Amino acid sequence: MADAPDHARSHREVPGPYNSCPDSPPRVPIAEYAIIGDTETAALVSRRGSIDWMCLPRFDSAACFAALLGTPDHGRWLIGPVGEATSTRRYRGHSSVLDTTHTTASGQVRVTDLMPLGMDRADIVRVVEGLEGEVEIEHEWVVRFAYGRVRPWVARHNGPSEHSDVLTAIAGPDMLVLRGSRLPHAVDGHHYDRFTVKAGERYEYSLNWFASWKPIPPALEVDSRIQRTIETSEAWASASSYRGPYEEQVVRSLLVLRLLTDTRRGGIVAAPTTSLPEELGGVRNWDYRYCWLRDASLTLEALLGAGFTGATSLWRDWLVRALAGDPEDMQIMYAVDGKRDLPESELTHLPGYAGSRPVRIGNGAVDQKQTDVLGEVMIALHDAREMGLPESAHAWSVQRALVDDLVKHWDEPDNGLWEIRGPLRHFTHSRVMVWAAFDRAIRAVEDHGRHGSVQEWRRVRDEVHHEVLTKGFNAGINSFTQHYDTTEVDASLLLIPAVGFLPGDDPRVVGTIERIEKDLMKDGLLLRYRTESGVDGLPGQEHPFLACSFWLVGAYALTGRLADAHALMKRLVALTNDLGLLAEEYDPVSGQMVGNYPQAFSHLTLVQAAVTIARMEAESL
């Protein structure tokens, strides 16, 4: 028997502090979300129990729950207590199996949320267990495909078959099937239920996506899938050999990086979300559900720094596949499957998080020229080589062709690592990373027996080094500069000692750190650069970028300022939410996270900062 087709209705959301636009609904703070995932896609779950963002079946697929960027009518799946509750949550061990305990005046319940690993299918499992007394639970299921734009046909199936007593939602190529101990009923276009859970009672729910032309998959055995998911995650985390300061935060960050990795294809997305704003109510809203070569390289570096070797071949192989082809065609980012075409467009039907518009999908920066990228790639592949990761002749041939091509155009201006949408510049960081690309290629020949144009590479490496010291350093301010035509500084200059361009105790490095502290520090955290300079060609402001502050931790450690490194690191890890998650940026005034979330760049730089502190402390003994 089929339910009537949905009809939209309004629904009150739990008030939150974000309501910068009078016409936008109240918002749940970004840090109030947890992430669950199956290493091909992920979902964000609010503390109250609402899944407000979910793209199926891949990270870059269209969302079927998009309330994060709109209203509950744009899709969500809520299972949580009615009325006031004190809610605490944790991940089980080193996994992304989420337990949220809700305590009310009448009792206590636990809701367990996960996406089972290793299933070769896309599922969400939710289990409600009564712990004490009784608690009234609200269950609302609102499916809207195509980022909240398409209302599906929802049908209830009754009867004796194995697929009896389920709800299906279908629209075009997508179908969802909801199974559960007690299914919600259609109410004004939504599916809604309210029931009481008593101590000792248990309710199970599962949601499965599949292509609409295929038969409905069988139901999951819930308890075994929970246990297997925990065991799989624990086994992966145990491969880390890192035993240093901030170990708990390092392991959680490594698990976040794994969760943001498509383990079928190998690419790592910068974040599972799009258009979470860098400035509430502003226009700096970007789609991060793609794979940047830079982020993939830095992730590989972070994993190797934490002692992963065999487990890193997935990332390394994706990098090599993405790079393969004509060097002139290398992009800065790709889809998780290596697709190159990522056109940027706007979703005008969504009001945006806290009224922050436009809401974008795709990314127009895909065609930008960012000369630093190859440097990051070569550093990561060099580190893998140094750690003994086997490398095929094909992989080296690809690297050699890219470095040979770099000889021809290394001196051209570019957009820089921050994807500046203003005029092309000669960015100092880009030139430093050009030096690093040639340096690591030379080391591959000299230290590992690879073949290449080492004399030519050495000549260009030395030329680049001389140019950066001559044009990228301003003696008047005793600092390297953001680009050759300015006295502005940029947090990316903190990487000069990290990549080996100059030692940490070089006076020019010390002077640059001091200048960055003076010009870019905001309430104890670092901005990327001063947006007031107009270099990025965009209106509005942004908040401190967490990766930059982690870079400063590393720079402190490399210059011998270990006490300062620890002081800043302690402040940064204290900014993680109760689950150890970080967004892209942090607003120290409101005390809230901003930007896409959770952010791979923030977590990988946390790992790198901790590893650098541990290494420098060991060397000082």
GROMACS .gro file of N, CA and C in nm, residues 291-361:
model
  213
  291CYS      N    1   3.882   1.649  -0.425
  291CYS     CA    2   4.016   1.604  -0.385
  291CYS      C    3   4.120   1.700  -0.442
  292TRP      N    4   4.180   1.777  -0.354
  292TRP     CA    5   4.290   1.866  -0.393
  292TRP      C    6   4.421   1.786  -0.391
  293LEU      N    7   4.503   1.802  -0.495
  293LEU     CA    8   4.632   1.735  -0.494
  293LEU      C    9   4.713   1.774  -0.372
  294ARG      N   10   4.704   1.901  -0.334
  294ARG     CA   11   4.779   1.949  -0.218
  294ARG      C   12   4.735   1.878  -0.092
  295ASP      N   13   4.603   1.873  -0.069
  295ASP     CA   14   4.552   1.809   0.052
  295ASP      C   15   4.586   1.660   0.055
  296ALA      N   16   4.575   1.595  -0.061
  296ALA     CA   17   4.609   1.453  -0.067
  296ALA      C   18   4.757   1.432  -0.034
  297SER      N   19   4.842   1.520  -0.084
  297SER     CA   20   4.985   1.509  -0.056
  297SER      C   21   5.014   1.532   0.092
  298LEU      N   22   4.953   1.635   0.149
  298LEU     CA   23   4.976   1.666   0.289
  298LEU      C   24   4.920   1.556   0.380
  299THR      N   25   4.809   1.494   0.338
  299THR     CA   26   4.756   1.381   0.413
  299THR      C   27   4.854   1.265   0.413
  300LEU      N   28   4.912   1.238   0.297
  300LEU     CA   29   5.012   1.133   0.288
  300LEU      C   30   5.130   1.163   0.380
  301GLU      N   31   5.174   1.290   0.382
  301GLU     CA   32   5.283   1.329   0.471
  301GLU      C   33   5.245   1.308   0.617
  302ALA      N   34   5.122   1.347   0.655
  302ALA     CA   35   5.078   1.332   0.793
  302ALA      C   36   5.074   1.185   0.834
  303LEU      N   37   5.022   1.100   0.746
  303LEU     CA   38   5.014   0.957   0.778
  303LEU      C   39   5.153   0.896   0.793
  304LEU      N   40   5.243   0.931   0.704
  304LEU     CA   41   5.380   0.880   0.713
  304LEU      C   42   5.447   0.929   0.840
  305GLY      N   43   5.420   1.055   0.876
  305GLY     CA   44   5.477   1.109   0.998
  305GLY      C   45   5.428   1.038   1.122
  306ALA      N   46   5.307   0.981   1.115
  306ALA     CA   47   5.251   0.907   1.228
  306ALA      C   48   5.285   0.759   1.222
  307GLY      N   49   5.372   0.721   1.126
  307GLY     CA   50   5.420   0.584   1.122
  307GLY      C   51   5.345   0.490   1.031
  308PHE      N   52   5.243   0.538   0.961
  308PHE     CA   53   5.173   0.452   0.865
  308PHE      C   54   5.262   0.431   0.742
  309THR      N   55   5.272   0.309   0.698
  309THR     CA   56   5.346   0.281   0.575
  309THR      C   57   5.257   0.206   0.477
  310GLY      N   58   5.226   0.080   0.508
  310GLY     CA   59   5.144   0.002   0.416
  310GLY      C   60   5.009   0.065   0.389
  311ALA      N   61   4.948   0.126   0.492
  311ALA     CA   62   4.815   0.183   0.478
  311ALA      C   63   4.815   0.307   0.390
  312THR      N   64   4.932   0.364   0.362
  312THR     CA   65   4.937   0.488   0.285
  312THR      C   66   4.943   0.465   0.134
  313SER      N   67   4.958   0.341   0.090
  313SER     CA   68   4.967   0.315  -0.053
  313SER      C   69   4.840   0.358  -0.126
  314LEU      N   70   4.726   0.354  -0.057
  314LEU     CA   71   4.599   0.396  -0.117
  314LEU      C   72   4.607   0.541  -0.162
  315TRP      N   73   4.654   0.629  -0.071
  315TRP     CA   74   4.666   0.771  -0.103
  315TRP      C   75   4.772   0.793  -0.212
  316ARG      N   76   4.887   0.726  -0.198
  316ARG     CA   77   4.995   0.744  -0.295
  316ARG      C   78   4.950   0.703  -0.436
  317ASP      N   79   4.880   0.592  -0.446
  317ASP     CA   80   4.838   0.544  -0.577
  317ASP      C   81   4.734   0.638  -0.639
  318TRP      N   82   4.645   0.695  -0.555
  318TRP     CA   83   4.549   0.791  -0.610
  318TRP      C   84   4.622   0.913  -0.664
  319LEU      N   85   4.722   0.961  -0.591
  319LEU     CA   86   4.801   1.076  -0.637
  319LEU      C   87   4.862   1.049  -0.774
  320VAL      N   88   4.923   0.934  -0.789
  320VAL     CA   89   4.991   0.902  -0.914
  320VAL      C   90   4.890   0.892  -1.028
  321ARG      N   91   4.774   0.830  -1.003
  321ARG     CA   92   4.671   0.820  -1.107
  321ARG      C   93   4.620   0.958  -1.147
  322ALA      N   94   4.599   1.044  -1.048
  322ALA     CA   95   4.548   1.178  -1.078
  322ALA      C   96   4.647   1.257  -1.161
  323LEU      N   97   4.775   1.236  -1.136
  323LEU     CA   98   4.879   1.311  -1.206
  323LEU      C   99   4.903   1.261  -1.348
  324ALA      N  100   4.866   1.136  -1.375
  324ALA     CA  101   4.897   1.074  -1.503
  324ALA      C  102   4.832   1.150  -1.618
  325GLY      N  103   4.905   1.161  -1.726
  325GLY     CA  104   4.857   1.232  -1.844
  325GLY      C  105   4.955   1.339  -1.886
  326ASP      N  106   4.915   1.422  -1.978
  326ASP     CA  107   4.999   1.532  -2.024
  326ASP      C  108   5.023   1.628  -1.908
  327PRO      N  109   5.149   1.662  -1.876
  327PRO     CA  110   5.175   1.755  -1.766
  327PRO      C  111   5.100   1.887  -1.778
  328GLU      N  112   5.074   1.929  -1.901
  328GLU     CA  113   5.002   2.055  -1.920
  328GLU      C  114   4.857   2.047  -1.872
  329ASP      N  115   4.806   1.925  -1.855
  329ASP     CA  116   4.666   1.907  -1.816
  329ASP      C  117   4.648   1.885  -1.667
  330MET      N  118   4.754   1.893  -1.588
  330MET     CA  119   4.742   1.871  -1.445
  330MET      C  120   4.653   1.977  -1.382
  331GLN      N  121   4.556   1.932  -1.302
  331GLN     CA  122   4.467   2.023  -1.230
  331GLN      C  123   4.506   2.027  -1.084
  332ILE      N  124   4.450   2.124  -1.011
  332ILE     CA  125   4.476   2.133  -0.868
  332ILE      C  126   4.381   2.045  -0.789
  333MET      N  127   4.269   2.005  -0.848
  333MET     CA  128   4.171   1.922  -0.778
  333MET      C  129   4.096   1.834  -0.877
  334TYR      N  130   4.038   1.727  -0.824
  334TYR     CA  131   3.963   1.630  -0.902
  334TYR      C  132   3.847   1.578  -0.817
  335ALA      N  133   3.753   1.511  -0.882
  335ALA     CA  134   3.652   1.437  -0.808
  335ALA      C  135   3.717   1.313  -0.748
  336VAL      N  136   3.646   1.246  -0.656
  336VAL     CA  137   3.707   1.131  -0.588
  336VAL      C  138   3.745   1.020  -0.685
  337ASP      N  139   3.679   1.013  -0.799
  337ASP     CA  140   3.713   0.910  -0.897
  337ASP      C  141   3.809   0.960  -1.003
  338GLY      N  142   3.863   1.082  -0.985
  338GLY     CA  143   3.958   1.138  -1.080
  338GLY      C  144   3.894   1.222  -1.189
  339LYS      N  145   3.762   1.236  -1.187
  339LYS     CA  146   3.695   1.318  -1.287
  339LYS      C  147   3.747   1.461  -1.282
  340ARG      N  148   3.762   1.525  -1.398
  340ARG     CA  149   3.823   1.657  -1.406
  340ARG      C  150   3.722   1.771  -1.414
  341ASP      N  151   3.605   1.745  -1.463
  341ASP     CA  152   3.507   1.852  -1.489
  341ASP      C  153   3.425   1.878  -1.364
  342LEU      N  154   3.450   1.992  -1.298
  342LEU     CA  155   3.380   2.026  -1.174
  342LEU      C  156   3.319   2.166  -1.185
  343PRO      N  157   3.227   2.187  -1.277
  343PRO     CA  158   3.174   2.322  -1.298
  343PRO      C  159   3.104   2.376  -1.174
  344GLU      N  160   3.125   2.504  -1.148
  344GLU     CA  161   3.066   2.568  -1.030
  344GLU      C  162   2.930   2.627  -1.066
  345SER      N  163   2.831   2.601  -0.981
  345SER     CA  164   2.698   2.658  -1.001
  345SER      C  165   2.639   2.691  -0.865
  346GLU      N  166   2.524   2.760  -0.865
  346GLU     CA  167   2.462   2.803  -0.741
  346GLU      C  168   2.325   2.739  -0.725
  347LEU      N  169   2.295   2.699  -0.601
  347LEU     CA  170   2.165   2.641  -0.568
  347LEU      C  171   2.079   2.752  -0.510
  348THR      N  172   2.001   2.815  -0.596
  348THR     CA  173   1.926   2.934  -0.554
  348THR      C  174   1.807   2.901  -0.465
  349HIS      N  175   1.766   2.773  -0.459
  349HIS     CA  176   1.650   2.738  -0.377
  349HIS      C  177   1.686   2.721  -0.230
  350LEU      N  178   1.816   2.718  -0.196
  350LEU     CA  179   1.858   2.701  -0.058
  350LEU      C  180   1.897   2.836   0.003
  351PRO      N  181   1.849   2.869   0.123
  351PRO     CA  182   1.882   2.998   0.184
  351PRO      C  183   2.022   3.004   0.241
  352GLY      N  184   2.089   2.890   0.255
  352GLY     CA  185   2.225   2.889   0.305
  352GLY      C  186   2.233   2.884   0.457
  353TYR      N  187   2.347   2.839   0.508
  353TYR     CA  188   2.367   2.832   0.652
  353TYR      C  189   2.371   2.974   0.709
  354ALA      N  190   2.282   3.003   0.802
  354ALA     CA  191   2.271   3.136   0.863
  354ALA      C  192   2.255   3.245   0.757
  355GLY      N  193   2.182   3.212   0.650
  355GLY     CA  194   2.157   3.310   0.545
  355GLY      C  195   2.278   3.341   0.460
  356SER      N  196   2.377   3.252   0.459
  356SER     CA  197   2.501   3.275   0.384
  356SER      C  198   2.483   3.223   0.242
  357ARG      N  199   2.474   3.316   0.148
  357ARG     CA  200   2.454   3.281   0.008
  357ARG      C  201   2.559   3.352  -0.076
  358PRO      N  202   2.592   3.292  -0.192
  358PRO     CA  203   2.526   3.177  -0.256
  358PRO      C  204   2.569   3.044  -0.196
  359VAL      N  205   2.482   2.943  -0.217
  359VAL     CA  206   2.517   2.804  -0.191
  359VAL      C  207   2.572   2.748  -0.321
  360ARG      N  208   2.696   2.701  -0.315
  360ARG     CA  209   2.764   2.658  -0.438
  360ARG      C  210   2.785   2.507  -0.441
  361ILE      N  211   2.778   2.450  -0.561
  361ILE     CA  212   2.826   2.315  -0.585
  361ILE      C  213   2.921   2.322  -0.702
   0.00000   0.00000   0.00000
